Tab-separated table of C-alpha atoms in Angstrom:
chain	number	residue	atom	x	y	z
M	1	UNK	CA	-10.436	2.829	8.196
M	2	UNK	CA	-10.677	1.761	11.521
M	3	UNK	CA	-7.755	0.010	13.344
M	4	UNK	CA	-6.357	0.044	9.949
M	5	UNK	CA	-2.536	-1.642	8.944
M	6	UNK	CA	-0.150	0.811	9.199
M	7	UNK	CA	3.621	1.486	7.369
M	8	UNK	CA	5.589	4.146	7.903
M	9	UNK	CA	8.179	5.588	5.613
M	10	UNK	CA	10.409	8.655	5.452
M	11	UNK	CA	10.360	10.440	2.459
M	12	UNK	CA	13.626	10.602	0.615
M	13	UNK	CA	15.771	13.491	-0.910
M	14	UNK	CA	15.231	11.864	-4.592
M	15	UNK	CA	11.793	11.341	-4.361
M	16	UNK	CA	10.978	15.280	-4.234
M	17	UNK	CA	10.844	17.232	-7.488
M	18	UNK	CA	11.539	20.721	-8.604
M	19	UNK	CA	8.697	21.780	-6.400
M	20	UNK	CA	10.317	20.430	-3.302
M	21	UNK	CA	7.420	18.167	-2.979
M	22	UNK	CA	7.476	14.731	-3.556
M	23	UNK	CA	6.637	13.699	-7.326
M	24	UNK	CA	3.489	12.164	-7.794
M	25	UNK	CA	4.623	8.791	-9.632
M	26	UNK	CA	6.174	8.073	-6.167
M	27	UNK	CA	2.780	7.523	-4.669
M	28	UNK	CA	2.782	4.374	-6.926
M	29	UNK	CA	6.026	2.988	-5.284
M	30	UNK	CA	4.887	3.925	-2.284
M	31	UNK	CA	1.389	1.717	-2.770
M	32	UNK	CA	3.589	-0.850	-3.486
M	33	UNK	CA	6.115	-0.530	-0.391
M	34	UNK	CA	3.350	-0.038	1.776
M	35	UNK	CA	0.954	-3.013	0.146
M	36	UNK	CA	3.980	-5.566	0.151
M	37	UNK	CA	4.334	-4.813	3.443
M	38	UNK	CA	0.967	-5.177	3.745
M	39	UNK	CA	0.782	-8.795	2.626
M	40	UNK	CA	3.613	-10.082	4.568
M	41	UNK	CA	2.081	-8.639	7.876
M	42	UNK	CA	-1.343	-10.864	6.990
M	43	UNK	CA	0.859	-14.380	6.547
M	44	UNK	CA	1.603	-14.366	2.560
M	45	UNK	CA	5.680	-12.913	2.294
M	46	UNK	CA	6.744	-15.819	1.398
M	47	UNK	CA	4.169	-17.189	-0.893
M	48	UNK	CA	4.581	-13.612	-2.975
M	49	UNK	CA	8.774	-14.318	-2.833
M	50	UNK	CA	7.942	-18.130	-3.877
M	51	UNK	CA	5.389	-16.973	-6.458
M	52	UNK	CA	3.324	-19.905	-5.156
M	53	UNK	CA	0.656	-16.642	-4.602
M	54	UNK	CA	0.530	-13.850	-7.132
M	55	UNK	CA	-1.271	-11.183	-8.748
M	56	UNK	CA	-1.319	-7.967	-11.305
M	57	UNK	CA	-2.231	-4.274	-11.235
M	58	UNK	CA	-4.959	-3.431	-13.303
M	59	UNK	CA	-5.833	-0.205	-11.901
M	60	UNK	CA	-4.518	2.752	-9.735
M	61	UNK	CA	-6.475	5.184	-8.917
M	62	UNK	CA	-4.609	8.404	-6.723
M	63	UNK	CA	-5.998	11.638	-5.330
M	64	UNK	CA	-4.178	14.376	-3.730
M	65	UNK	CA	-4.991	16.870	-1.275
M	66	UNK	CA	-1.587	18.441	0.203
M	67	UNK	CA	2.177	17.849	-0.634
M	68	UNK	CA	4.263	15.768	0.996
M	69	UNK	CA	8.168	16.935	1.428
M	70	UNK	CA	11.448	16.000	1.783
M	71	UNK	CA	12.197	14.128	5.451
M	72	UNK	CA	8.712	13.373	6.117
M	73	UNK	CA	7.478	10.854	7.790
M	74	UNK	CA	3.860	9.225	6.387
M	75	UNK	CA	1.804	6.743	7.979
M	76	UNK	CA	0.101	4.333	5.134
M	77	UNK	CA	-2.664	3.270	6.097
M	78	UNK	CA	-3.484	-0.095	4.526
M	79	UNK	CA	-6.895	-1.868	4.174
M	80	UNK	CA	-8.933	-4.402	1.982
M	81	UNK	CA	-11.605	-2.225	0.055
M	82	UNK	CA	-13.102	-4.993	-1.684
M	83	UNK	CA	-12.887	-8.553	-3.084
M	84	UNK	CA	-14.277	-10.138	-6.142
M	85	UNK	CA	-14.047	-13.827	-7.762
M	86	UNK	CA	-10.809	-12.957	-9.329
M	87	UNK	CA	-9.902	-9.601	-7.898
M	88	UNK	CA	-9.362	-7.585	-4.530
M	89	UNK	CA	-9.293	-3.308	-4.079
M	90	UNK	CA	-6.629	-2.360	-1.007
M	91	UNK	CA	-6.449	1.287	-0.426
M	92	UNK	CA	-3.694	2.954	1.137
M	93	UNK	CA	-4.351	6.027	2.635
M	94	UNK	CA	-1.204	8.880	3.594
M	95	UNK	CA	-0.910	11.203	6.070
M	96	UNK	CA	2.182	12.824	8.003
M	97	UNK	CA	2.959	10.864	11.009
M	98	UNK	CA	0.713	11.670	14.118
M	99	UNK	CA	-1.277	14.520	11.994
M	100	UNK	CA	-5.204	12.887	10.629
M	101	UNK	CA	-5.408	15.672	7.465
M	102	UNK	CA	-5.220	13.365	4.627
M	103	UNK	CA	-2.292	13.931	2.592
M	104	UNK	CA	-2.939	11.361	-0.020
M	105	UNK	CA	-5.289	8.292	-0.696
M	106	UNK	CA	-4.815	5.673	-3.680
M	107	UNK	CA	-7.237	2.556	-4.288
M	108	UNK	CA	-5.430	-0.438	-6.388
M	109	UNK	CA	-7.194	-3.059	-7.794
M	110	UNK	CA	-5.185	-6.396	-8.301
M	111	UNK	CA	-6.457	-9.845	-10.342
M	112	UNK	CA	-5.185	-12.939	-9.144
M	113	UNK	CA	-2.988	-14.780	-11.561
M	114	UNK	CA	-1.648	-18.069	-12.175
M	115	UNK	CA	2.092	-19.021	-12.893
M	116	UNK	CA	0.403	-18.486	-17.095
M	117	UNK	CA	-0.518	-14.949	-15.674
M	118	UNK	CA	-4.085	-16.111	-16.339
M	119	UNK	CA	-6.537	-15.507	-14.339
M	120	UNK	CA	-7.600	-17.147	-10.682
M	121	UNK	CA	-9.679	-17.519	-7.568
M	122	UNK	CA	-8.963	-15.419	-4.914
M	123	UNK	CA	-8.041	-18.244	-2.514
M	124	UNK	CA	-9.756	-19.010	0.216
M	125	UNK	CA	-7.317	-18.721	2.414
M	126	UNK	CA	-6.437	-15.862	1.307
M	127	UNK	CA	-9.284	-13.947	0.978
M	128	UNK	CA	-9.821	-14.503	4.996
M	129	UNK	CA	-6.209	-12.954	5.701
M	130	UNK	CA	-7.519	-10.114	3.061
M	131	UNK	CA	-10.548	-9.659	5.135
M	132	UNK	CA	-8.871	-9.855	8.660
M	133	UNK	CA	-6.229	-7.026	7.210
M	134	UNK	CA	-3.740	-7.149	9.983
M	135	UNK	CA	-5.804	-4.962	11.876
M	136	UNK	CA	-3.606	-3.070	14.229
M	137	UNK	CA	-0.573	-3.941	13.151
M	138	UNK	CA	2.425	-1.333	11.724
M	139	UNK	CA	5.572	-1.806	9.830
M	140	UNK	CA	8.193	1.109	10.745
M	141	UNK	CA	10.762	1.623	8.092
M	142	UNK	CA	11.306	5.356	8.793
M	143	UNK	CA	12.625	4.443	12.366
M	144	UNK	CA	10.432	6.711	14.230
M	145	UNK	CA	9.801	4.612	17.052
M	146	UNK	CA	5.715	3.754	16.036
């Protein structure tokens, strides 16, 4: 990913499990943190609040390579993999602030729906602020000064 979207988030106490590491379903809510985020930085936070712009999860796909602990801080790295007629891929890759081993990576496939939750065209619109990705840009939420 070059010049990717980045959001960084500390990893909380309740998010670790008996392992001390943190508990792989949290990888999902961290997609999600990181991909909301994501969508506000390219111009769409308040079409997603609004639901004038929506879409579903149909797939998550997650692959580990080291544990993540309590305190952490990761960088997500956010960018468009894809996008179809109907549907757009945004990966989200995690590593520990200022390191470049790969922690984590997780590729999400969404489908556009309408207010029905039918299916839609990506918009056009859309689908340029997809492609632009808010290269560059970073959303700190672990207050580490990035």
């Amino acid at each position: 990913m070059s010049q990717p979207f980045r959001y960084y988030l500390r990893v909380r106490y309740g998010e670790c499990d008996a392992q001390k590491v943190v508990f792989n379903a949290r990888y999902g809510e961290y997609v999600d943190l990181a991909v909301s985020e994501f969508i506000r930085a390219i111009g769409y936070g308040a079409q997603m609040v609004s639901s004038e712009l929506d879409f579903q999860l149909v797939k998550q796909t997650t692959e580990w390579k080291a544990p993540s602990r309590y305190d952490d801080v990761l960088e997500c790295r956010v960018a468009t993999r894809h996008i179809g007629n109907t549907s757009f891929t945004i990966g989200v890759e995690f590593r520990l602030a200022g390191e470049e081993a790969l922690r984590a990576s997780s590729d999400t496939v969404y489908v556009m729906v309408d207010h029905r939750l039918g299916k839609t065209p990506v918009p056009p619109a859309f689908r340029a602020a997809l492609e632009d990705g808010a290269k560059g840009r970073s959303i700190d939420h672990a207050a580490c000064g990035r």
